Tab-separated table of C-alpha atoms in Angstrom:
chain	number	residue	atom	x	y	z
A	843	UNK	CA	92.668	189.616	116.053
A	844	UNK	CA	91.505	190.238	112.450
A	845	UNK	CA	94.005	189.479	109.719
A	846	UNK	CA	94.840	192.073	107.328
A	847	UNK	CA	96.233	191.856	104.168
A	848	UNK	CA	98.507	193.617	102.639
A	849	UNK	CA	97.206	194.998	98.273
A	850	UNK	CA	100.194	192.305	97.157
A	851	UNK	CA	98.985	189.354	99.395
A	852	UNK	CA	95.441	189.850	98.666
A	853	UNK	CA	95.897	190.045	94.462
A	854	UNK	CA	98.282	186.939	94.791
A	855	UNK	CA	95.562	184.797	97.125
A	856	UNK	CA	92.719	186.001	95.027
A	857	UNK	CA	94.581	185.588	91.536
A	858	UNK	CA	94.286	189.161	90.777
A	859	UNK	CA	96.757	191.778	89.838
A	860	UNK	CA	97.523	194.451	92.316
A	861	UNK	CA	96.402	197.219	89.475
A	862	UNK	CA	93.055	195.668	89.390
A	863	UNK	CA	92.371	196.189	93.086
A	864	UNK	CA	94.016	199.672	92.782
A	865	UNK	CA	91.329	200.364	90.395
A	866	UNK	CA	88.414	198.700	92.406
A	867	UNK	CA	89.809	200.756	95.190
A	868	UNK	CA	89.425	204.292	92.637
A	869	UNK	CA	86.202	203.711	91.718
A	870	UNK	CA	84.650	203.010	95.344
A	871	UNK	CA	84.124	198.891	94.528
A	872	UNK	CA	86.682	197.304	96.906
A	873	UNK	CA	88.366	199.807	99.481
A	874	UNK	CA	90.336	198.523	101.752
A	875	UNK	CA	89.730	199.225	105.590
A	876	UNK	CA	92.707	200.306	106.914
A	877	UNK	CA	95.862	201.769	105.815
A	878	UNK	CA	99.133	201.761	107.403
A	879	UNK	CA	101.468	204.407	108.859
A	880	UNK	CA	102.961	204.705	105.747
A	881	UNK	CA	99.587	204.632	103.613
A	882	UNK	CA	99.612	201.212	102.588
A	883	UNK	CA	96.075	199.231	101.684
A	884	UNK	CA	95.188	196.714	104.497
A	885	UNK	CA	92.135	195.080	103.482
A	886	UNK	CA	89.999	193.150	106.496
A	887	UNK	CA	87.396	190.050	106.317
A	888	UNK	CA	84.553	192.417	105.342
A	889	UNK	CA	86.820	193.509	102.270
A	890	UNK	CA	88.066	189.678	101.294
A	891	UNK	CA	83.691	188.981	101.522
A	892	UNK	CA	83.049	191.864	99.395
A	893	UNK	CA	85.859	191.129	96.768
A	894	UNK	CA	84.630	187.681	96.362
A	895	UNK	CA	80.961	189.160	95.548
A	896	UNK	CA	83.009	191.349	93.155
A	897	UNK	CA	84.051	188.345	91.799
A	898	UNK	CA	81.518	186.174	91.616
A	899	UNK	CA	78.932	188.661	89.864
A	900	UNK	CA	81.797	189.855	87.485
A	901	UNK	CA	81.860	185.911	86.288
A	902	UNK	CA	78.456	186.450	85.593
A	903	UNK	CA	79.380	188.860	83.336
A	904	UNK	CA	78.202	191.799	85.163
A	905	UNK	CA	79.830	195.316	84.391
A	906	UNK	CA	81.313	197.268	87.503
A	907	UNK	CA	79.095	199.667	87.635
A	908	UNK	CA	76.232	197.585	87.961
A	909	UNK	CA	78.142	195.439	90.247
A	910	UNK	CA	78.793	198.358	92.386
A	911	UNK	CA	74.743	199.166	92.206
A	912	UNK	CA	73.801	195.820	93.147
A	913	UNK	CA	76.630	195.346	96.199
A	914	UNK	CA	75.440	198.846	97.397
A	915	UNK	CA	71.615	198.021	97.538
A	916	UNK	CA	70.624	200.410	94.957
A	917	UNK	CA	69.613	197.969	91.505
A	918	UNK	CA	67.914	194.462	93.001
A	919	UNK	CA	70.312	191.794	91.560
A	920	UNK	CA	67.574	189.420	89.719
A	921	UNK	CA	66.539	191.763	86.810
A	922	UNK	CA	69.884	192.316	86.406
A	923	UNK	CA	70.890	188.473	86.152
A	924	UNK	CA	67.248	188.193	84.158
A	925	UNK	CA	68.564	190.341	81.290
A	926	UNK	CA	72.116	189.061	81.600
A	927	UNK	CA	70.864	184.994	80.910
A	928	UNK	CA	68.480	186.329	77.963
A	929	UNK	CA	71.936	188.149	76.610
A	930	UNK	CA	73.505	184.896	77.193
A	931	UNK	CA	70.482	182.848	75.631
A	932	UNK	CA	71.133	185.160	72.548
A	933	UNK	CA	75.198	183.935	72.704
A	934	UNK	CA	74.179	180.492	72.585
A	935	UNK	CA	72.021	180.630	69.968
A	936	UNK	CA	73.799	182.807	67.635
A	937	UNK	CA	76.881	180.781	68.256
A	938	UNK	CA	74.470	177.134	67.137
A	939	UNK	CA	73.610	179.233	63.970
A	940	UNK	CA	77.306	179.991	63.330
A	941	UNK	CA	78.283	176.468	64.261
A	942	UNK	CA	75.320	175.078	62.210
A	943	UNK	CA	76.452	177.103	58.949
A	944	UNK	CA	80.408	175.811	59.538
A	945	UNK	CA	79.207	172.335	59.234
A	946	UNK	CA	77.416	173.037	56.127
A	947	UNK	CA	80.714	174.809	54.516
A	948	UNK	CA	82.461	171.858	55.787
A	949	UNK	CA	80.306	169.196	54.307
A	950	UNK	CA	80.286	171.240	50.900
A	951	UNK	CA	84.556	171.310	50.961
A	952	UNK	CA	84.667	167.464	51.982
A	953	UNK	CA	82.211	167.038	48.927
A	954	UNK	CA	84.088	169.205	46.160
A	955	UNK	CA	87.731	168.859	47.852
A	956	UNK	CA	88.363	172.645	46.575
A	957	UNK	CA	87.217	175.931	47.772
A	958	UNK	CA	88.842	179.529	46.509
A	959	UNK	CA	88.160	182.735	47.387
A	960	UNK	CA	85.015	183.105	45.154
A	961	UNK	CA	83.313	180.470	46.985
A	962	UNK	CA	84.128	182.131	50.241
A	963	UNK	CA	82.959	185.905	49.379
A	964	UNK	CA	79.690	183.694	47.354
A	965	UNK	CA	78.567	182.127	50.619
A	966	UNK	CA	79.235	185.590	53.000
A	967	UNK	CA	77.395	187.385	50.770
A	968	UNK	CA	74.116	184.549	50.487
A	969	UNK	CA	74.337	183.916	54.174
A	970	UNK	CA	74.350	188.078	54.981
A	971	UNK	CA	71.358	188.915	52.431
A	972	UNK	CA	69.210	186.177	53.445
A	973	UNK	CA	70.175	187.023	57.143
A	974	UNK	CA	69.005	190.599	56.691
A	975	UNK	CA	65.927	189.955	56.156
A	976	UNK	CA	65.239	186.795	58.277
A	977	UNK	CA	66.480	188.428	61.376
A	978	UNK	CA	63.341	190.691	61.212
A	979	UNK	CA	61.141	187.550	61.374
A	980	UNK	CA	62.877	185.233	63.586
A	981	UNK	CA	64.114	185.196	67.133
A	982	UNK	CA	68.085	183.976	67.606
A	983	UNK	CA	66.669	181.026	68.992
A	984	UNK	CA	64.303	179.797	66.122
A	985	UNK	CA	67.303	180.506	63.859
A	986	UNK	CA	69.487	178.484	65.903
A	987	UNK	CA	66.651	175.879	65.935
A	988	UNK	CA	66.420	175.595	62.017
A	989	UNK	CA	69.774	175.744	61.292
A	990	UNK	CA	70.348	172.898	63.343
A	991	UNK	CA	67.366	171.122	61.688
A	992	UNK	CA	69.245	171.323	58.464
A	993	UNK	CA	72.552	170.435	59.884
A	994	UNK	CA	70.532	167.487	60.806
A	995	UNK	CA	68.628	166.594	57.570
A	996	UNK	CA	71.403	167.424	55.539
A	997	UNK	CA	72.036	169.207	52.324
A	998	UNK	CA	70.603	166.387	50.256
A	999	UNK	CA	67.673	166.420	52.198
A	1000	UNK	CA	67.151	170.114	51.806
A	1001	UNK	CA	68.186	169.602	48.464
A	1002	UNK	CA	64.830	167.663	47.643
A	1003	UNK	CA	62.596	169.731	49.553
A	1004	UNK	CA	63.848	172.739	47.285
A	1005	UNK	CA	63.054	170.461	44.305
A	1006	UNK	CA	59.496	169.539	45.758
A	1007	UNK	CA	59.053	172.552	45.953
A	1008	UNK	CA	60.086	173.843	42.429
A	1009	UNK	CA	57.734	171.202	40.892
A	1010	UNK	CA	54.863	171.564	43.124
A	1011	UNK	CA	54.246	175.440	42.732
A	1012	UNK	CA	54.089	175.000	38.867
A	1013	UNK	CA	51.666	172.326	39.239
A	1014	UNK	CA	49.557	175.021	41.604
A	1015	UNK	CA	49.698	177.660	39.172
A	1016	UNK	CA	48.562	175.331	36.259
A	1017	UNK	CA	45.262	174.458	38.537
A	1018	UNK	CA	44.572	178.259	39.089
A	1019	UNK	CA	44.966	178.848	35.259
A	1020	UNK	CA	42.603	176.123	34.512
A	1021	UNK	CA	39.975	177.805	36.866
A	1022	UNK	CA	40.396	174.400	39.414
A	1023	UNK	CA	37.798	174.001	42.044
A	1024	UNK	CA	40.136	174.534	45.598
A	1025	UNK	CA	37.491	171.423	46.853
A	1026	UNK	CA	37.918	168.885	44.517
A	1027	UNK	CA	40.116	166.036	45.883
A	1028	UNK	CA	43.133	166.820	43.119
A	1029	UNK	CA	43.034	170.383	44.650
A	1030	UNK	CA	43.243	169.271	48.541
A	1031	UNK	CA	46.356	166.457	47.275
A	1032	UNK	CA	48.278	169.703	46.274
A	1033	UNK	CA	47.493	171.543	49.457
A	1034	UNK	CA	48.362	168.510	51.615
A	1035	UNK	CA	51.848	168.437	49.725
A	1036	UNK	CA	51.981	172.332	50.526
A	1037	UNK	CA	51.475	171.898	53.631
A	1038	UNK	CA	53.452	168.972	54.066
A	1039	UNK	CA	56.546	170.935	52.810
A	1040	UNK	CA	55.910	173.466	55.167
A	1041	UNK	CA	55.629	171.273	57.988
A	1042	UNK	CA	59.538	170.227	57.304
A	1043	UNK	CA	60.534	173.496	57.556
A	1044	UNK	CA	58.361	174.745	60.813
A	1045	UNK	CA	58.282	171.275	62.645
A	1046	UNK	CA	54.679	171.975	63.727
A	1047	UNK	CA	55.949	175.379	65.861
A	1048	UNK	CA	53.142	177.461	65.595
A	1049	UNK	CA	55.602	180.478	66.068
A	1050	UNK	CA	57.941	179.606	63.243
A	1051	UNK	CA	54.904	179.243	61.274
A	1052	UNK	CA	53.549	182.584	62.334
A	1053	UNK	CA	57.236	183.761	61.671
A	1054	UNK	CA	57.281	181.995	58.078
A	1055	UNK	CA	53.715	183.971	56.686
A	1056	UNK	CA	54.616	187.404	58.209
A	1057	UNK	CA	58.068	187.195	56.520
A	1058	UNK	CA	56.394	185.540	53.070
A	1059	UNK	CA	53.224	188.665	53.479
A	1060	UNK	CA	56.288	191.009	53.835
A	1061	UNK	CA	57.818	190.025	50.870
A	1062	UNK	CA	55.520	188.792	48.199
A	1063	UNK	CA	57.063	190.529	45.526
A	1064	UNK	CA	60.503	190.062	46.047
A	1065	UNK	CA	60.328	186.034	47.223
A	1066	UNK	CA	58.043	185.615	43.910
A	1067	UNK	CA	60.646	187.949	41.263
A	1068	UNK	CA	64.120	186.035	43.241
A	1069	UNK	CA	62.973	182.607	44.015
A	1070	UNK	CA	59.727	181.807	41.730
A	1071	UNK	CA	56.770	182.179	44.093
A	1072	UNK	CA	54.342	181.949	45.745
A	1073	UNK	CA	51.903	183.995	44.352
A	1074	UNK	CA	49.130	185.674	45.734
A	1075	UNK	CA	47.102	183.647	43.630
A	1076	UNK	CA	48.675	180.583	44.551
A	1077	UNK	CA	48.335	180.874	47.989
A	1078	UNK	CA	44.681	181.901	48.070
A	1079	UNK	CA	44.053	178.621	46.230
A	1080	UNK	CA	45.982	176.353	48.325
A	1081	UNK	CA	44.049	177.873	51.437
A	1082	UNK	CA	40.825	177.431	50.002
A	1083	UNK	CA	41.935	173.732	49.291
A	1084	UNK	CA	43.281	173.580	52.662
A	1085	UNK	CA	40.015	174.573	54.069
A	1086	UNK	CA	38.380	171.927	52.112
A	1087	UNK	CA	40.534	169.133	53.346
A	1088	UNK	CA	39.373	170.013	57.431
């Protein structure tokens, strides 16, 4: 014969509270079979199966109602599990970003051995501006991916780059002044430093690249008034020089 469970076995040999399968027996997800004389839930072997496909999509995250969908033939399960592993592929990088910018508050307290509240609402309210407008350029996992790079390098090493960077871009502007030739070997040694201090930040990943010039087209103005160039100028020159150096 079949062996029936009672709501109170079943919740204690599947870990579950008897309210929970009272509700998946409300909303039509897990009903049980039989009742007895009394009205009691008996659930059979075809309810413990079904309950354990309850179960094993709602550890994937699933929501009932999909879960119901799926079990009852009416949504295919793999888009659903498609979107739900690119939601979880956006988890896993958000939560490198966030682990990437603890490590970089941590390495900056171990340095100064003092942090107050100023230095706290200082760094929210960098790390929300500039996220603001990177978001719009690049994906949760590029961000992921650079703020691991710099985890990596560490802040002295980002440190120089930002200095490379603060004397190079003078020395640019000073050649377009003059009236510089882009082709003349002096002109292609800046662009090859240019584009060497790009490299370190895209890594040779064409899309972080393509990411990097839609965000710096986007923003001209703003990246030249805030943080000192490029200018349009500038950059025509180095590409010109660039060009050159091929």
């Amino acid at each position: 014969m079949e062996r029936l469970y009672k709501v109170g076995q079943l919740a204690e040999a599947a870990g579950l509270t008897v309210r929970t399968l009272h509700h998946y027996d409300r909303v039509g997800l897990v009903c049980p079979s039989a009742r007895t004389h009394s009205g009691h839930r008996l659930y059979g072997e075809a309810d413990v199966r079904r309950l354990y496909q309850v179960l094993a999509l709602r550890q994937l995250g699933l929501p009932l109602e999909a879960i119901a969908e799926v079990l009852n033939g009416e949504v295919p399960l793999e888009p659903l599990l498609t979107r739900h592993r690119d939601h979880v592929d956006e988890q896993v990088a958000a939560m490198r970003v966030l682990r990437a910018q603890l490590s970089t508050v941590l390495a900056s307290l171990r340095t100064t051995n003092h942090a107050d509240i100023t230095d706290f609402l200082a760094l929210i309210q960098k790390v929300t501006t500039v996220d603001e407008t990177v978001r719009k350029y690049f994906s949760q996992a590029q961000l992921a991916e650079l703020a691991e790079r710099r985890e990596q390098q560490g802040e002295d090493s980002a440190t120089r780059v930002q200095q490379q960077w603060q004397e190079l871009i003078p020395r640019v502007q000073a050649a377009v002044e003059a009236g510089a030739d882009p082709t003349t070997p002096e002109a292609q040694e800046l662009a090859r430093e240019w584009m060497s201090l790009l490299e370190r930040f895209h890594g040779g990943d064409s899309g972080l690249r393509d990411s990097l010039y839609r965000m710096q087209a986007d923003n001209a103005a703003r990246i030249q008034a805030e943080y000192g160039g490029p200018s349009p100028e500038q950059l025509e020159f180095i590409r010109r020089a660039n060009a050159a150096r091929r």
